[in-house]
Amino acid sequence: MSTTSAPAALHLSGVVLPQGEHRDVWIRDGRFTFEAVPGAETVSRGGWLLPGLVDAHCHVGIGSGGRALEDRDAARQQALDERAAGVLALRDCGSPVDTRFLDDEPDLPRIIRAGRHIAAPRRYIPGLALEVEPAGLVDAVRVQARRGDGWVKLVGDWIDRGQGDLAPEWPAEVLAAAIDAAHEEGARVTAHTFGTDALPGLIRAGIDCIEHGTGLTEDLVAEMAARGTAVVPTLVNVENFPGFAAAGEARFPAYASTMRRLYAQSGAVVRAAFEAGVPVFAGTDAGGGIEHGVIADEVRALHAAGLPAEAALAAASWSARQWLGLACIEEGAPADLVVYDSDPRADLDTLARPGLTLLRGRVVG
Ligand SMILES: [Zn+2]
């Protein structure tokens, strides 16, 4: 039945989310339609139909230990591990490896890239970032904006070994010029930050998103809400902060203490951001120390931090898709969907058990 050419006409019925209405859905030429397609094969009845999940912060091409993954099969496997968890689109938040070859494979998730991380010299995991002096930031941003898929990734803060603690990487005026340059190139900008001090410069320079954001304060949250700046908390990764603190304790006690404080407040920061109206999206930070395919853990963590279940689900599905410019289950949209056998809004644990999975109208799981 399956061929490598056009996908077959399919039919499903179930509760379509986020609307929550029971509907019949057909797929023709890889796209959704609500008009009956004669001869379509019924592949699912009675489930909950969720727009394909999104991992809004992960890395394809970074292997365990934080090394660039040159093995193409290993990079492909990372994308497949996301797909097995129902993730049909991922925002790659910086990769040292060119993974464009994956775009030729229609059964792999859509990858929306941020090019390569841009960091100040020796201020990120060795070998991963493009390292530039502040004077070179604007040009580097333009290059990465053209290389990515509408995003640029800055490293906003990192340990400064001289200070022995987290510290900002870029002067505020350079950030403003760099973010303006990205916007001129048609790209949005996001930045890794753990601490607080880098945040005012980034947010006031008009950045579009903050990654991790554990150092957000009430005032900064209010400013993000007013500006529409998003946050991707990566709570799965924040669970590693006590380990980072322990590893740095002997040489950098101030850093260790900062990381423990940030860990302790991380749930409250996410809740405050959500309650203030900051758009919050689900990202696992897989690639490096975290395995791919754990989006359900991040959604549960967002819920545990205080997002209502439906909002936590939206953060990994329909609202994340909308934020990234991807359609949901709507007439004419590419057929990317996951079927669950019970209502994930009622029990988020359901998310860990994706059923029938369609990507570009093809059955892939
Ligand atoms: Zn990351």
mmCIF file of C-alpha atoms in Angstrom, residues 52-275:
data_model
loop_
_atom_site.group_PDB
_atom_site.id
_atom_site.type_symbol
_atom_site.label_atom_id
_atom_site.label_comp_id
_atom_site.label_asym_id
_atom_site.label_seq_id
_atom_site.Cartn_x
_atom_site.Cartn_y
_atom_site.Cartn_z
ATOM 1 C CA GLY A 52 2.076 17.443 15.556
ATOM 2 C CA LEU A 53 4.106 18.172 18.670
ATOM 3 C CA VAL A 54 6.924 20.700 18.692
ATOM 4 C CA ASP A 55 10.185 20.577 20.607
ATOM 5 C CA ALA A 56 10.877 24.305 20.641
ATOM 6 C CA HIS A 57 14.453 23.991 21.861
ATOM 7 C CA CYS A 58 16.665 21.079 20.946
ATOM 8 C CA HIS A 59 19.821 20.445 18.977
ATOM 9 C CA VAL A 60 20.319 17.994 16.145
ATOM 10 C CA GLY A 61 24.000 17.419 15.589
ATOM 11 C CA ILE A 62 25.262 17.740 19.165
ATOM 12 C CA GLY A 63 26.173 14.370 20.629
ATOM 13 C CA SER A 64 26.598 13.215 24.192
ATOM 14 C CA GLY A 65 29.289 15.148 25.997
ATOM 15 C CA GLY A 66 28.460 18.256 23.964
ATOM 16 C CA ARG A 67 30.517 17.365 20.904
ATOM 17 C CA ALA A 68 29.680 18.090 17.271
ATOM 18 C CA LEU A 69 28.130 14.972 15.786
ATOM 19 C CA GLU A 70 29.697 14.374 12.382
ATOM 20 C CA ASP A 71 27.993 10.997 11.920
ATOM 21 C CA ARG A 72 24.962 11.605 9.700
ATOM 22 C CA ASP A 73 23.167 8.470 10.880
ATOM 23 C CA ALA A 74 23.510 9.615 14.484
ATOM 24 C CA ALA A 75 22.030 13.022 13.630
ATOM 25 C CA ARG A 76 19.208 11.300 11.737
ATOM 26 C CA GLN A 77 18.575 9.115 14.790
ATOM 27 C CA GLN A 78 18.157 12.217 16.970
ATOM 28 C CA ALA A 79 15.413 13.445 14.635
ATOM 29 C CA LEU A 80 13.826 9.967 14.646
ATOM 30 C CA ASP A 81 13.862 9.891 18.457
ATOM 31 C CA GLU A 82 11.942 13.177 18.481
ATOM 32 C CA ARG A 83 9.465 11.772 15.961
ATOM 33 C CA ALA A 84 8.875 8.673 18.065
ATOM 34 C CA ALA A 85 7.740 11.024 20.850
ATOM 35 C CA GLY A 86 5.222 12.685 18.501
ATOM 36 C CA VAL A 87 7.464 15.673 17.732
ATOM 37 C CA LEU A 88 6.954 16.532 14.074
ATOM 38 C CA ALA A 89 8.636 19.931 14.130
ATOM 39 C CA LEU A 90 11.599 21.062 16.119
ATOM 40 C CA ARG A 91 13.334 24.365 16.565
ATOM 41 C CA ASP A 92 17.031 23.633 16.427
ATOM 42 C CA CYS A 93 18.498 26.166 18.834
ATOM 43 C CA GLY A 94 22.012 26.037 17.438
ATOM 44 C CA SER A 95 24.068 23.281 15.878
ATOM 45 C CA PRO A 96 27.704 23.120 14.818
ATOM 46 C CA VAL A 97 26.753 20.650 12.085
ATOM 47 C CA ASP A 98 25.020 21.313 8.769
ATOM 48 C CA THR A 99 21.937 19.078 8.975
ATOM 49 C CA ARG A 100 20.307 20.259 5.730
ATOM 50 C CA PHE A 101 20.639 16.752 4.309
ATOM 51 C CA LEU A 102 17.836 15.738 6.676
ATOM 52 C CA ASP A 103 15.443 18.077 4.856
ATOM 53 C CA ASP A 104 15.516 15.738 1.858
ATOM 54 C CA GLU A 105 13.912 12.950 3.877
ATOM 55 C CA PRO A 106 10.129 13.430 3.986
ATOM 56 C CA ASP A 107 9.640 11.053 6.902
ATOM 57 C CA LEU A 108 11.795 13.171 9.237
ATOM 58 C CA PRO A 109 10.444 16.023 11.400
ATOM 59 C CA ARG A 110 10.558 19.561 10.094
ATOM 60 C CA ILE A 111 13.635 21.341 11.438
ATOM 61 C CA ILE A 112 13.570 25.107 11.952
ATOM 62 C CA ARG A 113 17.163 26.122 12.455
ATOM 63 C CA ALA A 114 18.874 28.950 14.280
ATOM 64 C CA GLY A 115 22.190 28.421 12.493
ATOM 65 C CA ARG A 116 25.116 28.086 14.844
ATOM 66 C CA HIS A 117 25.315 29.504 18.373
ATOM 67 C CA ILE A 118 27.153 32.827 18.524
ATOM 68 C CA ALA A 119 29.219 33.345 21.693
ATOM 69 C CA ALA A 120 32.001 35.600 22.899
ATOM 70 C CA PRO A 121 35.453 33.929 22.837
ATOM 71 C CA ARG A 122 35.745 31.059 25.347
ATOM 72 C CA ARG A 123 32.305 31.775 26.736
ATOM 73 C CA TYR A 124 30.447 28.604 25.746
ATOM 74 C CA ILE A 125 30.885 24.834 25.481
ATOM 75 C CA PRO A 126 34.140 24.411 23.509
ATOM 76 C CA GLY A 127 33.722 23.703 19.807
ATOM 77 C CA LEU A 128 29.997 24.364 19.498
ATOM 78 C CA ALA A 129 29.675 28.102 18.980
ATOM 79 C CA LEU A 130 30.928 30.533 16.435
ATOM 80 C CA GLU A 131 33.055 32.644 18.787
ATOM 81 C CA VAL A 132 33.352 36.336 17.988
ATOM 82 C CA GLU A 133 34.415 39.517 19.750
ATOM 83 C CA PRO A 134 31.614 42.012 20.381
ATOM 84 C CA ALA A 135 32.826 44.106 17.432
ATOM 85 C CA GLY A 136 32.095 41.135 15.149
ATOM 86 C CA LEU A 137 28.644 40.313 16.475
ATOM 87 C CA VAL A 138 26.558 42.215 13.925
ATOM 88 C CA ASP A 139 28.294 40.580 10.961
ATOM 89 C CA ALA A 140 28.103 37.137 12.566
ATOM 90 C CA VAL A 141 24.397 37.594 13.182
ATOM 91 C CA ARG A 142 23.812 38.497 9.536
ATOM 92 C CA VAL A 143 25.648 35.369 8.363
ATOM 93 C CA GLN A 144 23.742 33.078 10.729
ATOM 94 C CA ALA A 145 20.427 34.756 9.882
ATOM 95 C CA ARG A 146 20.977 33.798 6.247
ATOM 96 C CA ARG A 147 22.124 30.310 7.197
ATOM 97 C CA GLY A 148 19.187 29.464 9.472
ATOM 98 C CA ASP A 149 15.462 29.119 9.023
ATOM 99 C CA GLY A 150 14.370 32.426 10.491
ATOM 100 C CA TRP A 151 16.174 32.317 13.829
ATOM 101 C CA VAL A 152 19.524 33.370 15.245
ATOM 102 C CA LYS A 153 20.850 32.032 18.552
ATOM 103 C CA LEU A 154 23.057 34.085 20.842
ATOM 104 C CA VAL A 155 24.716 32.916 24.005
ATOM 105 C CA GLY A 156 23.636 35.696 26.350
ATOM 106 C CA ASP A 157 25.512 34.688 29.486
ATOM 107 C CA TRP A 158 27.959 32.035 30.628
ATOM 108 C CA ILE A 159 30.449 31.616 33.387
ATOM 109 C CA ASP A 160 33.128 34.307 33.353
ATOM 110 C CA ARG A 161 36.097 32.506 34.877
ATOM 111 C CA GLY A 162 37.661 35.807 35.938
ATOM 112 C CA GLN A 163 34.575 36.719 37.924
ATOM 113 C CA GLY A 164 33.849 33.142 38.967
ATOM 114 C CA ASP A 165 30.160 33.546 38.211
ATOM 115 C CA LEU A 166 27.667 33.901 35.376
ATOM 116 C CA ALA A 167 28.094 37.185 33.495
ATOM 117 C CA PRO A 168 26.699 38.810 30.337
ATOM 118 C CA GLU A 169 28.634 38.248 27.104
ATOM 119 C CA TRP A 170 27.705 41.392 25.131
ATOM 120 C CA PRO A 171 27.445 45.138 25.725
ATOM 121 C CA ALA A 172 23.871 46.421 25.415
ATOM 122 C CA GLU A 173 24.573 48.700 22.434
ATOM 123 C CA VAL A 174 26.108 45.852 20.436
ATOM 124 C CA LEU A 175 23.062 43.698 21.176
ATOM 125 C CA ALA A 176 20.706 46.370 19.930
ATOM 126 C CA ALA A 177 22.605 46.636 16.628
ATOM 127 C CA ALA A 178 22.833 42.841 16.264
ATOM 128 C CA ILE A 179 19.150 42.242 16.898
ATOM 129 C CA ASP A 180 18.221 45.046 14.485
ATOM 130 C CA ALA A 181 20.468 43.421 11.878
ATOM 131 C CA ALA A 182 18.776 40.048 12.332
ATOM 132 C CA HIS A 183 15.360 41.620 11.991
ATOM 133 C CA GLU A 184 16.501 43.347 8.795
ATOM 134 C CA GLU A 185 17.487 39.920 7.509
ATOM 135 C CA GLY A 186 14.015 38.615 8.361
ATOM 136 C CA ALA A 187 15.177 36.471 11.274
ATOM 137 C CA ARG A 188 14.087 36.391 14.884
ATOM 138 C CA VAL A 189 16.658 36.236 17.660
ATOM 139 C CA THR A 190 16.825 34.186 20.804
ATOM 140 C CA ALA A 191 19.440 33.890 23.524
ATOM 141 C CA HIS A 192 20.633 31.409 26.072
ATOM 142 C CA THR A 193 20.534 32.951 29.535
ATOM 143 C CA PHE A 194 20.673 31.342 32.956
ATOM 144 C CA GLY A 195 21.304 34.412 35.136
ATOM 145 C CA THR A 196 19.663 37.816 35.468
ATOM 146 C CA ASP A 197 22.278 40.381 34.429
ATOM 147 C CA ALA A 198 22.232 39.632 30.690
ATOM 148 C CA LEU A 199 18.455 39.852 30.462
ATOM 149 C CA PRO A 200 17.746 43.620 30.566
ATOM 150 C CA GLY A 201 20.098 44.276 27.630
ATOM 151 C CA LEU A 202 18.623 41.477 25.536
ATOM 152 C CA ILE A 203 14.979 42.251 26.258
ATOM 153 C CA ARG A 204 15.351 46.011 25.760
ATOM 154 C CA ALA A 205 17.228 45.402 22.503
ATOM 155 C CA GLY A 206 14.050 43.755 21.183
ATOM 156 C CA ILE A 207 14.987 40.100 21.350
ATOM 157 C CA ASP A 208 12.175 37.745 20.333
ATOM 158 C CA CYS A 209 12.707 34.911 22.799
ATOM 159 C CA ILE A 210 14.700 33.942 25.860
ATOM 160 C CA GLU A 211 15.948 30.357 26.345
ATOM 161 C CA HIS A 212 15.984 28.952 29.903
ATOM 162 C CA GLY A 213 15.353 32.389 31.476
ATOM 163 C CA THR A 214 15.852 31.117 35.015
ATOM 164 C CA GLY A 215 17.090 34.551 36.095
ATOM 165 C CA LEU A 216 13.921 36.420 35.126
ATOM 166 C CA THR A 217 12.618 38.857 37.695
ATOM 167 C CA GLU A 218 9.114 40.243 38.145
ATOM 168 C CA ASP A 219 10.044 43.485 36.353
ATOM 169 C CA LEU A 220 11.669 41.676 33.434
ATOM 170 C CA VAL A 221 8.686 39.350 33.116
ATOM 171 C CA ALA A 222 6.408 42.401 32.932
ATOM 172 C CA GLU A 223 8.598 43.910 30.231
ATOM 173 C CA MET A 224 8.575 40.675 28.206
ATOM 174 C CA ALA A 225 4.810 40.464 28.495
ATOM 175 C CA ALA A 226 4.451 44.044 27.249
ATOM 176 C CA ARG A 227 6.795 43.376 24.321
ATOM 177 C CA GLY A 228 5.485 39.905 23.468
ATOM 178 C CA THR A 229 8.891 38.304 24.101
ATOM 179 C CA ALA A 230 8.575 34.527 24.501
ATOM 180 C CA VAL A 231 10.372 32.175 26.863
ATOM 181 C CA VAL A 232 11.323 28.528 26.413
ATOM 182 C CA PRO A 233 12.153 27.416 29.967
ATOM 183 C CA THR A 234 13.694 23.984 29.156
ATOM 184 C CA LEU A 235 12.833 22.681 32.619
ATOM 185 C CA VAL A 236 14.171 19.242 31.686
ATOM 186 C CA ASN A 237 17.581 20.872 31.397
ATOM 187 C CA VAL A 238 17.163 23.042 34.493
ATOM 188 C CA GLU A 239 17.006 19.753 36.435
ATOM 189 C CA ASN A 240 20.744 19.561 35.698
ATOM 190 C CA PHE A 241 21.537 22.804 37.547
ATOM 191 C CA PRO A 242 22.345 21.127 40.889
ATOM 192 C CA GLY A 243 24.788 18.897 38.997
ATOM 193 C CA PHE A 244 26.379 21.923 37.260
ATOM 194 C CA ALA A 245 26.671 23.571 40.680
ATOM 195 C CA ALA A 246 28.331 20.525 42.226
ATOM 196 C CA ALA A 247 30.776 20.239 39.322
ATOM 197 C CA GLY A 248 31.780 23.915 39.632
ATOM 198 C CA GLU A 249 31.765 24.113 43.425
ATOM 199 C CA ALA A 250 35.471 23.740 44.105
ATOM 200 C CA ARG A 251 36.761 26.327 41.618
ATOM 201 C CA PHE A 252 33.735 28.599 41.303
ATOM 202 C CA PRO A 253 31.755 28.661 44.554
ATOM 203 C CA ALA A 254 29.873 31.852 43.602
ATOM 204 C CA TYR A 255 28.737 30.236 40.346
ATOM 205 C CA ALA A 256 27.662 27.116 42.233
ATOM 206 C CA SER A 257 25.612 29.193 44.616
ATOM 207 C CA THR A 258 24.026 31.142 41.731
ATOM 208 C CA MET A 259 23.064 27.923 39.932
ATOM 209 C CA ARG A 260 21.432 26.526 43.083
ATOM 210 C CA ARG A 261 19.484 29.742 43.604
ATOM 211 C CA LEU A 262 18.325 29.738 39.968
ATOM 212 C CA TYR A 263 17.279 26.105 40.273
ATOM 213 C CA ALA A 264 15.297 26.809 43.424
ATOM 214 C CA GLN A 265 13.304 29.596 41.773
ATOM 215 C CA SER A 266 12.882 28.021 38.326
ATOM 216 C CA GLY A 267 9.301 26.808 38.749
ATOM 217 C CA ALA A 268 8.156 30.111 40.241
ATOM 218 C CA VAL A 269 9.740 32.011 37.315
ATOM 219 C CA VAL A 270 7.825 29.931 34.778
ATOM 220 C CA ARG A 271 4.574 30.383 36.655
ATOM 221 C CA ALA A 272 5.118 34.162 36.945
ATOM 222 C CA ALA A 273 5.906 34.436 33.225
ATOM 223 C CA PHE A 274 2.807 32.479 32.261
ATOM 224 C CA GLU A 275 0.564 34.423 34.620
#
